[in-house]
Amino acid sequence: MTAPRSVLVVGESLAGTTAARHLRTLGHTGPLTIIGAEELGAYSRPPLSKAVLKDPAADDTLGLALDGLDADVIRSPAVAADTRHRTVTTGDGRQVGYDALIIATGAGARRLAAPGQRGELVLRTLDDARRLRARLADAGSAIVVGAGFLGMEVASACAARGIPVTVVDADRPLERILGDHLSAEITARAAAYGIRFIQATGFATLTGDPVSGVALPDGTELTADLVVTCAGEVPSVGWLAGTNLADRLGVGIDHACATTVPGVFAAGDVTYLRGDGTRPDRRAPFWSNAVAQGRTAAASALGLAAPGPAQDDYFWTEVAGLTVKIVGRLPLLGEPTTVQGSVADGRALLTWTRADGTSTVVAYGLRKPVAALRALAATPLPPSP
């Protein structure tokens, strides 16, 4: 493959800025253009539900600097792509050409509001976090729809302020990700922290206009001063219509972050890893993957070998005042192979070992360096008999 003269990165996201920096690190000296949709520029999103909801001072610590990149930054959203002529059109009417394209437009919040229904709160951008933080200052009660990582972090922020909060989901907190064992412990801990949980029999719907509550499938209606939807994300692929690059899961990539279109690569929350016959298609919209895929996409765009795997299975969250760090594949199934410490006391190191010899390690309330967790996860252990 001939090295591209010009590279276009669409998406001023963590994946996009990582790719741009790595392009320069790898020696790309040609034109580099970054298209971003937010006037605020690039910033880190994980702190939005952790630090920003607690402290306005955190707003100024999120920026992802583009200093020294010698890049042309266009802050107008991409609205169309023409892969045949290798151009991308922006909302302000510019048409930007490229030799290699890296798609890193991330994802938006999945919304539950009916068409025209006002007042739904979500948390995906810094503006969302600021809006929610302002509402938390005056709220006397809250409902969070969704018991995944984000939902439990938002609920924890409410409880930390002394706001009675109810989390609604069809599954127990983090059950789809962390399995029955840890979900039961987290649910109990959350209850002691002031987070009430209601397990619905199906999908909840938002009520009121503006939104003021939720209706459960069994007819139960809940109301609160604050209702936040944390129901997952939707890949930002509308601008790729007609390119055959995207489907309902996002932009499919292989282990080199290559798409099915020559010269087009993708990284971050907009992507899913295409199945290979032994494993199904897999979305993994986490911070660590955005970084790993940004680097891989940059190398692949230049025709170079990837610096490492395109998947980095490291995750972390804060729930009910407790930090949970995870290294390894998810979801977790069944009981852990080994347990050091006490989960009930909020200080434990747990390992799940699969039949293929791979392991997932969880530091539950422990200040364990990520490097140490990676080393443990990489150490083969015999599976449970």
PDB file of C-alpha atoms in Angstrom, residues 111-211:
ATOM      1  CA  ARG A 111     -33.340   8.533  23.678  1.00  0.00           C
ATOM      2  CA  LEU A 112     -36.696   7.207  24.850  1.00  0.00           C
ATOM      3  CA  ALA A 113     -38.854  10.305  24.490  1.00  0.00           C
ATOM      4  CA  ALA A 114     -41.756  10.185  22.051  1.00  0.00           C
ATOM      5  CA  PRO A 115     -41.624  12.498  19.029  1.00  0.00           C
ATOM      6  CA  GLY A 116     -42.218  16.033  20.262  1.00  0.00           C
ATOM      7  CA  GLN A 117     -41.958  15.096  23.943  1.00  0.00           C
ATOM      8  CA  ARG A 118     -39.841  17.726  25.659  1.00  0.00           C
ATOM      9  CA  GLY A 119     -37.476  17.685  28.588  1.00  0.00           C
ATOM     10  CA  GLU A 120     -35.676  14.354  28.276  1.00  0.00           C
ATOM     11  CA  LEU A 121     -32.305  14.467  30.031  1.00  0.00           C
ATOM     12  CA  VAL A 122     -29.354  12.392  28.822  1.00  0.00           C
ATOM     13  CA  LEU A 123     -25.616  12.448  29.531  1.00  0.00           C
ATOM     14  CA  ARG A 124     -23.278  12.267  26.573  1.00  0.00           C
ATOM     15  CA  THR A 125     -21.692  15.707  26.139  1.00  0.00           C
ATOM     16  CA  LEU A 126     -20.223  18.371  28.404  1.00  0.00           C
ATOM     17  CA  ASP A 127     -23.305  20.510  27.794  1.00  0.00           C
ATOM     18  CA  ASP A 128     -25.466  17.551  28.913  1.00  0.00           C
ATOM     19  CA  ALA A 129     -23.393  17.205  32.096  1.00  0.00           C
ATOM     20  CA  ARG A 130     -23.628  20.913  32.893  1.00  0.00           C
ATOM     21  CA  ARG A 131     -27.376  20.875  32.357  1.00  0.00           C
ATOM     22  CA  LEU A 132     -27.808  17.839  34.585  1.00  0.00           C
ATOM     23  CA  ARG A 133     -25.536  19.289  37.280  1.00  0.00           C
ATOM     24  CA  ALA A 134     -27.628  22.449  37.392  1.00  0.00           C
ATOM     25  CA  ARG A 135     -30.812  20.414  37.747  1.00  0.00           C
ATOM     26  CA  LEU A 136     -29.282  18.303  40.523  1.00  0.00           C
ATOM     27  CA  ALA A 137     -28.781  21.447  42.585  1.00  0.00           C
ATOM     28  CA  ASP A 138     -32.558  21.874  42.969  1.00  0.00           C
ATOM     29  CA  ALA A 139     -33.903  18.322  42.621  1.00  0.00           C
ATOM     30  CA  GLY A 140     -35.714  16.668  45.501  1.00  0.00           C
ATOM     31  CA  SER A 141     -36.058  13.292  43.771  1.00  0.00           C
ATOM     32  CA  ALA A 142     -34.701  11.510  40.697  1.00  0.00           C
ATOM     33  CA  ILE A 143     -35.357   8.573  38.389  1.00  0.00           C
ATOM     34  CA  VAL A 144     -32.661   6.991  36.239  1.00  0.00           C
ATOM     35  CA  VAL A 145     -33.765   4.740  33.382  1.00  0.00           C
ATOM     36  CA  GLY A 146     -30.998   2.205  32.794  1.00  0.00           C
ATOM     37  CA  ALA A 147     -28.796   0.287  35.242  1.00  0.00           C
ATOM     38  CA  GLY A 148     -25.606   0.033  33.192  1.00  0.00           C
ATOM     39  CA  PHE A 149     -22.316   1.778  33.955  1.00  0.00           C
ATOM     40  CA  LEU A 150     -23.630   5.252  33.112  1.00  0.00           C
ATOM     41  CA  GLY A 151     -26.980   4.828  34.844  1.00  0.00           C
ATOM     42  CA  MET A 152     -25.401   3.644  38.079  1.00  0.00           C
ATOM     43  CA  GLU A 153     -22.844   6.464  37.987  1.00  0.00           C
ATOM     44  CA  VAL A 154     -25.583   9.056  37.556  1.00  0.00           C
ATOM     45  CA  ALA A 155     -27.619   7.440  40.342  1.00  0.00           C
ATOM     46  CA  SER A 156     -24.529   7.495  42.566  1.00  0.00           C
ATOM     47  CA  ALA A 157     -24.082  11.223  41.887  1.00  0.00           C
ATOM     48  CA  CYS A 158     -27.697  11.795  42.942  1.00  0.00           C
ATOM     49  CA  ALA A 159     -27.335   9.728  46.118  1.00  0.00           C
ATOM     50  CA  ALA A 160     -24.079  11.495  47.010  1.00  0.00           C
ATOM     51  CA  ARG A 161     -26.062  14.750  47.080  1.00  0.00           C
ATOM     52  CA  GLY A 162     -28.720  13.214  49.292  1.00  0.00           C
ATOM     53  CA  ILE A 163     -31.290  13.071  46.480  1.00  0.00           C
ATOM     54  CA  PRO A 164     -33.617  10.031  46.732  1.00  0.00           C
ATOM     55  CA  VAL A 165     -33.077   8.189  43.443  1.00  0.00           C
ATOM     56  CA  THR A 166     -34.761   5.220  41.788  1.00  0.00           C
ATOM     57  CA  VAL A 167     -33.099   3.209  39.028  1.00  0.00           C
ATOM     58  CA  VAL A 168     -35.371   1.337  36.611  1.00  0.00           C
ATOM     59  CA  ASP A 169     -34.243  -1.468  34.314  1.00  0.00           C
ATOM     60  CA  ALA A 170     -35.339  -4.885  33.107  1.00  0.00           C
ATOM     61  CA  ASP A 171     -32.115  -6.353  34.536  1.00  0.00           C
ATOM     62  CA  ARG A 172     -30.424  -5.843  37.873  1.00  0.00           C
ATOM     63  CA  PRO A 173     -27.649  -3.225  38.071  1.00  0.00           C
ATOM     64  CA  LEU A 174     -24.773  -4.111  35.726  1.00  0.00           C
ATOM     65  CA  GLU A 175     -26.072  -7.675  35.415  1.00  0.00           C
ATOM     66  CA  ARG A 176     -25.695  -7.811  31.623  1.00  0.00           C
ATOM     67  CA  ILE A 177     -22.026  -6.836  31.988  1.00  0.00           C
ATOM     68  CA  LEU A 178     -20.777  -8.130  35.327  1.00  0.00           C
ATOM     69  CA  GLY A 179     -23.059 -11.142  35.763  1.00  0.00           C
ATOM     70  CA  ASP A 180     -25.198 -12.356  38.657  1.00  0.00           C
ATOM     71  CA  HIS A 181     -22.449 -12.589  41.276  1.00  0.00           C
ATOM     72  CA  LEU A 182     -21.260  -8.974  41.252  1.00  0.00           C
ATOM     73  CA  SER A 183     -24.663  -7.572  40.286  1.00  0.00           C
ATOM     74  CA  ALA A 184     -26.209  -8.910  43.485  1.00  0.00           C
ATOM     75  CA  GLU A 185     -23.455  -7.346  45.593  1.00  0.00           C
ATOM     76  CA  ILE A 186     -23.631  -4.015  43.763  1.00  0.00           C
ATOM     77  CA  THR A 187     -27.418  -3.922  44.082  1.00  0.00           C
ATOM     78  CA  ALA A 188     -27.154  -4.441  47.845  1.00  0.00           C
ATOM     79  CA  ARG A 189     -24.417  -1.831  48.175  1.00  0.00           C
ATOM     80  CA  ALA A 190     -26.388   0.673  46.102  1.00  0.00           C
ATOM     81  CA  ALA A 191     -29.445   0.177  48.313  1.00  0.00           C
ATOM     82  CA  ALA A 192     -27.377   0.905  51.427  1.00  0.00           C
ATOM     83  CA  TYR A 193     -26.036   4.014  49.664  1.00  0.00           C
ATOM     84  CA  GLY A 194     -29.565   5.314  49.055  1.00  0.00           C
ATOM     85  CA  ILE A 195     -30.226   4.017  45.538  1.00  0.00           C
ATOM     86  CA  ARG A 196     -33.558   2.250  45.112  1.00  0.00           C
ATOM     87  CA  PHE A 197     -33.868  -0.242  42.262  1.00  0.00           C
ATOM     88  CA  ILE A 198     -36.999  -1.407  40.466  1.00  0.00           C
ATOM     89  CA  GLN A 199     -36.750  -4.338  38.066  1.00  0.00           C
ATOM     90  CA  ALA A 200     -39.306  -3.799  35.303  1.00  0.00           C
ATOM     91  CA  THR A 201     -40.856  -6.569  33.233  1.00  0.00           C
ATOM     92  CA  GLY A 202     -40.010  -4.764  30.008  1.00  0.00           C
ATOM     93  CA  PHE A 203     -39.286  -1.314  28.616  1.00  0.00           C
ATOM     94  CA  ALA A 204     -40.215   1.788  30.606  1.00  0.00           C
ATOM     95  CA  THR A 205     -41.690   4.799  28.815  1.00  0.00           C
ATOM     96  CA  LEU A 206     -41.272   8.441  29.708  1.00  0.00           C
ATOM     97  CA  THR A 207     -44.372  10.353  30.858  1.00  0.00           C
ATOM     98  CA  GLY A 208     -45.233  14.019  30.968  1.00  0.00           C
ATOM     99  CA  ASP A 209     -44.440  16.903  28.637  1.00  0.00           C
ATOM    100  CA  PRO A 210     -41.948  18.052  29.742  1.00  0.00           C
ATOM    101  CA  VAL A 211     -40.835  14.657  31.060  1.00  0.00           C
TER     102      VAL A 211
END
